[in-house]
Amino acid sequence: VPPPAAEPQPEALAAAPSVVADDAFQKIEEEEAPREMKSARARRSYNLDWRGDLGQWLYLREFAHSARMERKDGDRVDFAETLYWNAGVRTDAQTGVAEVSFAMSDSVTTFKAFAGAVGGDGALGSAVAELESVQPFYAEPKLPLEVTSGDAVRLPVALVNGTQATLSGASARVELKGDVKVTAGAPVDLASSARARQLFSLEIGQEARPVDVKLTANAGQFTDVVTRTLSIKPRGFPGRVSFGGLVSAKAPAVHRVVLPETVVPGSVKTSIAVYPAPLANMTESLARLIQEPSGCFEQTSSTTYPMTMAQQYFQTHTGVDPKLMADAREKLERGYQRLVGYETSEKGYEWFGQNPGHEALTAFGLLHFTDMVQVREVDTAMLERTRGWLMQQRDGQGGFKRNRRALHVWVEDADTSNAYILWTLLESAGRPAAQAQELSREVASLKAAAKKSTNSYVLALAANALALAGDTPEARALMDRLASQQKQDGVVGGATQSIVGSSGETLDIETTALATLAWMREPAHALNVQRAMKFIAESSDGGRYGATQSTVLALRAIIAYDKQRASRLVPGRVRVYVEGRPVGEPMRFDGSTQEALKLPDVSALLGPGERKLELRMDDGAELPYSVEVTYNTLTPASSKDTQVALEVSLAKAELIEGEPTEARVRVSNRTDQKLPTAVAILGVPGGLEVRHDQLKELVKRQVVDAYEVLGRDVVLYWRGMEPNKRIDVPLSLVAAVPGTYTGPASRAYLYYADEHKVWTPGLKVSIAPKQ
């Protein structure tokens, strides 16, 4: 809407249009409301408001809860907690009154309305009002968020009489579908405006899945129906056996699956997939990575970066599932909004958005946002701001500053950091050659450092950077050095330090992927590319390639490799065998196949001990595959190579409903070295609730750097740990729902070495109902 030449008159302002979102009644996005609101709807509109001081119209967003179209009397499933929000309500110029409208949710409770105002003369005002949602008679259950199979829940149900008369024979009935046994309660008489409480015993069976808990309450002529969801998780400790590689018609892929003797019956699940196209690998990566904690800039990128590259793939390939494309777009949008929130006030990016910005992490962000430009709109001013801030971090001697803010190996090695930042600046530049001229001192410095370096990770970065800078002879020389480091299995050896301080297979993946990206610039290294891609395919762990950096670089190599392949797939068939017996029908594929071939579940044929699993192909091209077997075991096995220790205990394990207790978490650095990015996850038993105010206080006191709560897991983050450091974290918990519960296993690990976890048994608690 173009602004008028002068400030509009009142009648013109009143007629200003309201710009409504694509669908005036659309499902609320998950980040705007808790999970209980998924069945609710809201009005999301943008009202136009004239700002005379700015000489332009402003869009002001409004959120208003709307009643369900299918709403029925006495049937309550919508428990939205936020009903209305608007940052730009304008009062009437004459009366000073403004009216807003919204629908109530199904909650019987008291809502608070907060209003803050600024007058035309700059005067400030605020007010708080209460809005009570009532019902003549209703029932209110108190459910734990999650429980473990085998738990026993004493479900409290409040029956409330909101009338002035006595209600005789008030009763409630709980209905569940699934492996849960329920004991009924006895009828009660409710006096005027009185409430009574009944306890229902829920015995949770072995079936682990979400179940709907339907509570029907009756009293005289009144009926109330409440439906809530109870999440049931499997007992024991999660374990996984995974394999990957290439299968062809020349030879079957054979693996020995060994499960512990203590595996929980019925907990074994298998996922076997063959990937005709890189898209299939990315689909697996999305499914896996989106479940990982995302408490900082880099961990949010672990989800959004693979989705960015998946969207690039969608643009150049047909036959992609539209639902998959839409889902990836939606999640990418949310990820982008979260990522830009980590920009510091002094510019640049940092793990938790705190000053000062971190040079190498900002370079990683610049590369990510540049790739994202190809698939969605990105704030160009932010991109220019980020690149400009990064250019200001040059030290004037051919390198980049490394401001030390916290213990983190991203800043330790000068050659590694300089090579990484320079590569990202050139890779993200619209005209790399022109950017290289401005960075001529840094390019020359990297060229000199690469000649002396014995770290093949630095060599791979330098080979890519010099190729982008137009120094083809020197880039080829580095590519040849990398080729001499490649082993028969495709791994590029000789890496000693990466930008994130990774080690083992994760470091191998990062280095090999970077070398592959360089080799693909020169046809003479086609054989090296083939070997490297075989290794990358075999490194897939359920669609994931180590940590964030290694996964991003592996997927970059996969996308680049796909762009170079001009030939179509040779049609064929693939089938799975267990102990020589075929399972299911052969899965066919041809040149048009884009998504992963999901082979049959063979979990019924697996159990304690060893089984032989084979993939056999008839005809067809050589394709990557992955095999993942998940299970639960009662005896956890911590990695012998873990560098952190974990101790978890409860101050008191026998509680009365409403009583507080404390979980004592101790995380220790077992080494005499500085460790980067430690993560500890406390598994909270089902009947206990965490106190978010106390968690926020722990961040404020710098006991932890960040936290998030995912189901019953409390995830704690640290940027790094001093040598031999012990960190004690007291976590306040409240006994919320009576019963006996076992929490999920607690664990600790380094983010860049998450294959080496230390586990502790799940906490147990018994909560007696209050009298």
PDB file of N, CA, C and O in Angstrom, residues 394-426:
ATOM      1  N   ARG A 394      39.816  -9.311   9.952  1.00  0.00           N
ATOM      2  CA  ARG A 394      41.158  -9.572   9.443  1.00  0.00           C
ATOM      3  C   ARG A 394      42.194  -8.916  10.362  1.00  0.00           C
ATOM      4  O   ARG A 394      41.975  -7.800  10.849  1.00  0.00           O
ATOM      5  N   ASP A 395      43.283  -9.616  10.600  1.00  0.00           N
ATOM      6  CA  ASP A 395      44.292  -9.103  11.535  1.00  0.00           C
ATOM      7  C   ASP A 395      45.364  -8.252  10.866  1.00  0.00           C
ATOM      8  O   ASP A 395      46.298  -7.780  11.531  1.00  0.00           O
ATOM      9  N   GLY A 396      45.277  -8.053   9.528  1.00  0.00           N
ATOM     10  CA  GLY A 396      46.252  -7.228   8.830  1.00  0.00           C
ATOM     11  C   GLY A 396      47.539  -7.946   8.485  1.00  0.00           C
ATOM     12  O   GLY A 396      48.452  -7.374   7.881  1.00  0.00           O
ATOM     13  N   GLN A 397      47.650  -9.235   8.887  1.00  0.00           N
ATOM     14  CA  GLN A 397      48.871 -10.001   8.627  1.00  0.00           C
ATOM     15  C   GLN A 397      48.578 -11.253   7.807  1.00  0.00           C
ATOM     16  O   GLN A 397      49.377 -12.195   7.798  1.00  0.00           O
ATOM     17  N   GLY A 398      47.433 -11.256   7.132  1.00  0.00           N
ATOM     18  CA  GLY A 398      47.085 -12.399   6.296  1.00  0.00           C
ATOM     19  C   GLY A 398      46.222 -13.429   6.986  1.00  0.00           C
ATOM     20  O   GLY A 398      45.950 -14.496   6.416  1.00  0.00           O
ATOM     21  N   GLY A 399      45.777 -13.122   8.195  1.00  0.00           N
ATOM     22  CA  GLY A 399      44.916 -14.050   8.931  1.00  0.00           C
ATOM     23  C   GLY A 399      43.703 -13.338   9.488  1.00  0.00           C
ATOM     24  O   GLY A 399      43.376 -12.208   9.105  1.00  0.00           O
ATOM     25  N   PHE A 400      43.029 -14.001  10.395  1.00  0.00           N
ATOM     26  CA  PHE A 400      41.829 -13.457  11.013  1.00  0.00           C
ATOM     27  C   PHE A 400      41.974 -13.503  12.530  1.00  0.00           C
ATOM     28  O   PHE A 400      42.651 -14.379  13.088  1.00  0.00           O
ATOM     29  N   LYS A 401      41.326 -12.551  13.187  1.00  0.00           N
ATOM     30  CA  LYS A 401      41.382 -12.490  14.647  1.00  0.00           C
ATOM     31  C   LYS A 401      40.733 -13.741  15.240  1.00  0.00           C
ATOM     32  O   LYS A 401      39.883 -14.372  14.622  1.00  0.00           O
ATOM     33  N   ARG A 402      41.154 -14.060  16.426  1.00  0.00           N
ATOM     34  CA  ARG A 402      40.562 -15.192  17.144  1.00  0.00           C
ATOM     35  C   ARG A 402      40.312 -14.739  18.574  1.00  0.00           C
ATOM     36  O   ARG A 402      41.083 -15.030  19.481  1.00  0.00           O
ATOM     37  N   ASN A 403      39.235 -13.975  18.747  1.00  0.00           N
ATOM     38  CA  ASN A 403      38.907 -13.467  20.076  1.00  0.00           C
ATOM     39  C   ASN A 403      38.494 -14.620  20.971  1.00  0.00           C
ATOM     40  O   ASN A 403      37.510 -15.301  20.701  1.00  0.00           O
ATOM     41  N   ARG A 404      39.213 -14.804  22.029  1.00  0.00           N
ATOM     42  CA  ARG A 404      38.945 -15.933  22.919  1.00  0.00           C
ATOM     43  C   ARG A 404      37.855 -15.541  23.903  1.00  0.00           C
ATOM     44  O   ARG A 404      38.016 -14.685  24.746  1.00  0.00           O
ATOM     45  N   ARG A 405      36.710 -16.200  23.790  1.00  0.00           N
ATOM     46  CA  ARG A 405      35.606 -15.904  24.698  1.00  0.00           C
ATOM     47  C   ARG A 405      35.352 -17.052  25.653  1.00  0.00           C
ATOM     48  O   ARG A 405      34.936 -16.879  26.770  1.00  0.00           O
ATOM     49  N   ALA A 406      35.545 -18.256  25.182  1.00  0.00           N
ATOM     50  CA  ALA A 406      35.235 -19.424  25.997  1.00  0.00           C
ATOM     51  C   ALA A 406      36.125 -20.575  25.566  1.00  0.00           C
ATOM     52  O   ALA A 406      36.807 -20.524  24.546  1.00  0.00           O
ATOM     53  N   LEU A 407      36.115 -21.615  26.360  1.00  0.00           N
ATOM     54  CA  LEU A 407      36.885 -22.806  25.999  1.00  0.00           C
ATOM     55  C   LEU A 407      36.229 -23.469  24.812  1.00  0.00           C
ATOM     56  O   LEU A 407      35.171 -24.056  24.919  1.00  0.00           O
ATOM     57  N   HIS A 408      36.851 -23.361  23.666  1.00  0.00           N
ATOM     58  CA  HIS A 408      36.275 -23.992  22.478  1.00  0.00           C
ATOM     59  C   HIS A 408      37.345 -24.109  21.424  1.00  0.00           C
ATOM     60  O   HIS A 408      38.017 -23.135  21.108  1.00  0.00           O
ATOM     61  N   VAL A 409      37.501 -25.322  20.886  1.00  0.00           N
ATOM     62  CA  VAL A 409      38.587 -25.540  19.936  1.00  0.00           C
ATOM     63  C   VAL A 409      38.347 -24.860  18.597  1.00  0.00           C
ATOM     64  O   VAL A 409      39.216 -24.891  17.744  1.00  0.00           O
ATOM     65  N   TRP A 410      37.198 -24.226  18.392  1.00  0.00           N
ATOM     66  CA  TRP A 410      37.007 -23.462  17.169  1.00  0.00           C
ATOM     67  C   TRP A 410      38.060 -22.352  17.062  1.00  0.00           C
ATOM     68  O   TRP A 410      38.313 -21.837  16.002  1.00  0.00           O
ATOM     69  N   VAL A 411      38.683 -21.949  18.155  1.00  0.00           N
ATOM     70  CA  VAL A 411      39.605 -20.808  18.104  1.00  0.00           C
ATOM     71  C   VAL A 411      41.051 -21.214  18.360  1.00  0.00           C
ATOM     72  O   VAL A 411      41.922 -20.376  18.455  1.00  0.00           O
ATOM     73  N   GLU A 412      41.363 -22.493  18.484  1.00  0.00           N
ATOM     74  CA  GLU A 412      42.682 -22.903  18.934  1.00  0.00           C
ATOM     75  C   GLU A 412      43.765 -22.804  17.860  1.00  0.00           C
ATOM     76  O   GLU A 412      44.833 -22.278  18.109  1.00  0.00           O
ATOM     77  N   ASP A 413      43.535 -23.346  16.677  1.00  0.00           N
ATOM     78  CA  ASP A 413      44.588 -23.464  15.677  1.00  0.00           C
ATOM     79  C   ASP A 413      44.464 -22.374  14.629  1.00  0.00           C
ATOM     80  O   ASP A 413      43.443 -22.253  13.954  1.00  0.00           O
ATOM     81  N   ALA A 414      45.529 -21.574  14.455  1.00  0.00           N
ATOM     82  CA  ALA A 414      45.490 -20.424  13.539  1.00  0.00           C
ATOM     83  C   ALA A 414      45.334 -20.854  12.092  1.00  0.00           C
ATOM     84  O   ALA A 414      44.499 -20.314  11.355  1.00  0.00           O
ATOM     85  N   ASP A 415      46.144 -21.826  11.629  1.00  0.00           N
ATOM     86  CA  ASP A 415      46.063 -22.254  10.238  1.00  0.00           C
ATOM     87  C   ASP A 415      44.683 -22.799   9.897  1.00  0.00           C
ATOM     88  O   ASP A 415      44.121 -22.500   8.826  1.00  0.00           O
ATOM     89  N   THR A 416      44.128 -23.606  10.789  1.00  0.00           N
ATOM     90  CA  THR A 416      42.811 -24.190  10.547  1.00  0.00           C
ATOM     91  C   THR A 416      41.750 -23.105  10.483  1.00  0.00           C
ATOM     92  O   THR A 416      40.903 -23.090   9.578  1.00  0.00           O
ATOM     93  N   SER A 417      41.770 -22.195  11.458  1.00  0.00           N
ATOM     94  CA  SER A 417      40.763 -21.134  11.504  1.00  0.00           C
ATOM     95  C   SER A 417      40.869 -20.218  10.288  1.00  0.00           C
ATOM     96  O   SER A 417      39.862 -19.893   9.646  1.00  0.00           O
ATOM     97  N   ASN A 418      42.083 -19.802   9.931  1.00  0.00           N
ATOM     98  CA  ASN A 418      42.268 -18.912   8.772  1.00  0.00           C
ATOM     99  C   ASN A 418      41.806 -19.575   7.478  1.00  0.00           C
ATOM    100  O   ASN A 418      41.162 -18.945   6.642  1.00  0.00           O
ATOM    101  N   ALA A 419      42.156 -20.858   7.314  1.00  0.00           N
ATOM    102  CA  ALA A 419      41.768 -21.569   6.094  1.00  0.00           C
ATOM    103  C   ALA A 419      40.252 -21.706   5.997  1.00  0.00           C
ATOM    104  O   ALA A 419      39.670 -21.514   4.921  1.00  0.00           O
ATOM    105  N   TYR A 420      39.613 -22.014   7.114  1.00  0.00           N
ATOM    106  CA  TYR A 420      38.169 -22.211   7.110  1.00  0.00           C
ATOM    107  C   TYR A 420      37.433 -20.906   6.797  1.00  0.00           C
ATOM    108  O   TYR A 420      36.516 -20.875   5.967  1.00  0.00           O
ATOM    109  N   ILE A 421      37.836 -19.828   7.460  1.00  0.00           N
ATOM    110  CA  ILE A 421      37.164 -18.540   7.242  1.00  0.00           C
ATOM    111  C   ILE A 421      37.357 -18.062   5.811  1.00  0.00           C
ATOM    112  O   ILE A 421      36.409 -17.594   5.159  1.00  0.00           O
ATOM    113  N   LEU A 422      38.580 -18.179   5.290  1.00  0.00           N
ATOM    114  CA  LEU A 422      38.834 -17.730   3.920  1.00  0.00           C
ATOM    115  C   LEU A 422      38.022 -18.558   2.925  1.00  0.00           C
ATOM    116  O   LEU A 422      37.447 -18.014   1.982  1.00  0.00           O
ATOM    117  N   TRP A 423      37.972 -19.879   3.121  1.00  0.00           N
ATOM    118  CA  TRP A 423      37.189 -20.724   2.215  1.00  0.00           C
ATOM    119  C   TRP A 423      35.719 -20.307   2.216  1.00  0.00           C
ATOM    120  O   TRP A 423      35.103 -20.181   1.144  1.00  0.00           O
ATOM    121  N   THR A 424      35.140 -20.079   3.384  1.00  0.00           N
ATOM    122  CA  THR A 424      33.719 -19.714   3.439  1.00  0.00           C
ATOM    123  C   THR A 424      33.477 -18.350   2.794  1.00  0.00           C
ATOM    124  O   THR A 424      32.456 -18.148   2.130  1.00  0.00           O
ATOM    125  N   LEU A 425      34.394 -17.406   2.974  1.00  0.00           N
ATOM    126  CA  LEU A 425      34.235 -16.092   2.349  1.00  0.00           C
ATOM    127  C   LEU A 425      34.242 -16.207   0.829  1.00  0.00           C
ATOM    128  O   LEU A 425      33.450 -15.552   0.135  1.00  0.00           O
ATOM    129  N   LEU A 426      35.130 -17.035   0.284  1.00  0.00           N
ATOM    130  CA  LEU A 426      35.198 -17.201  -1.168  1.00  0.00           C
ATOM    131  C   LEU A 426      34.047 -18.057  -1.683  1.00  0.00           C
ATOM    132  O   LEU A 426      33.462 -17.764  -2.736  1.00  0.00           O
TER     133      LEU A 426
END
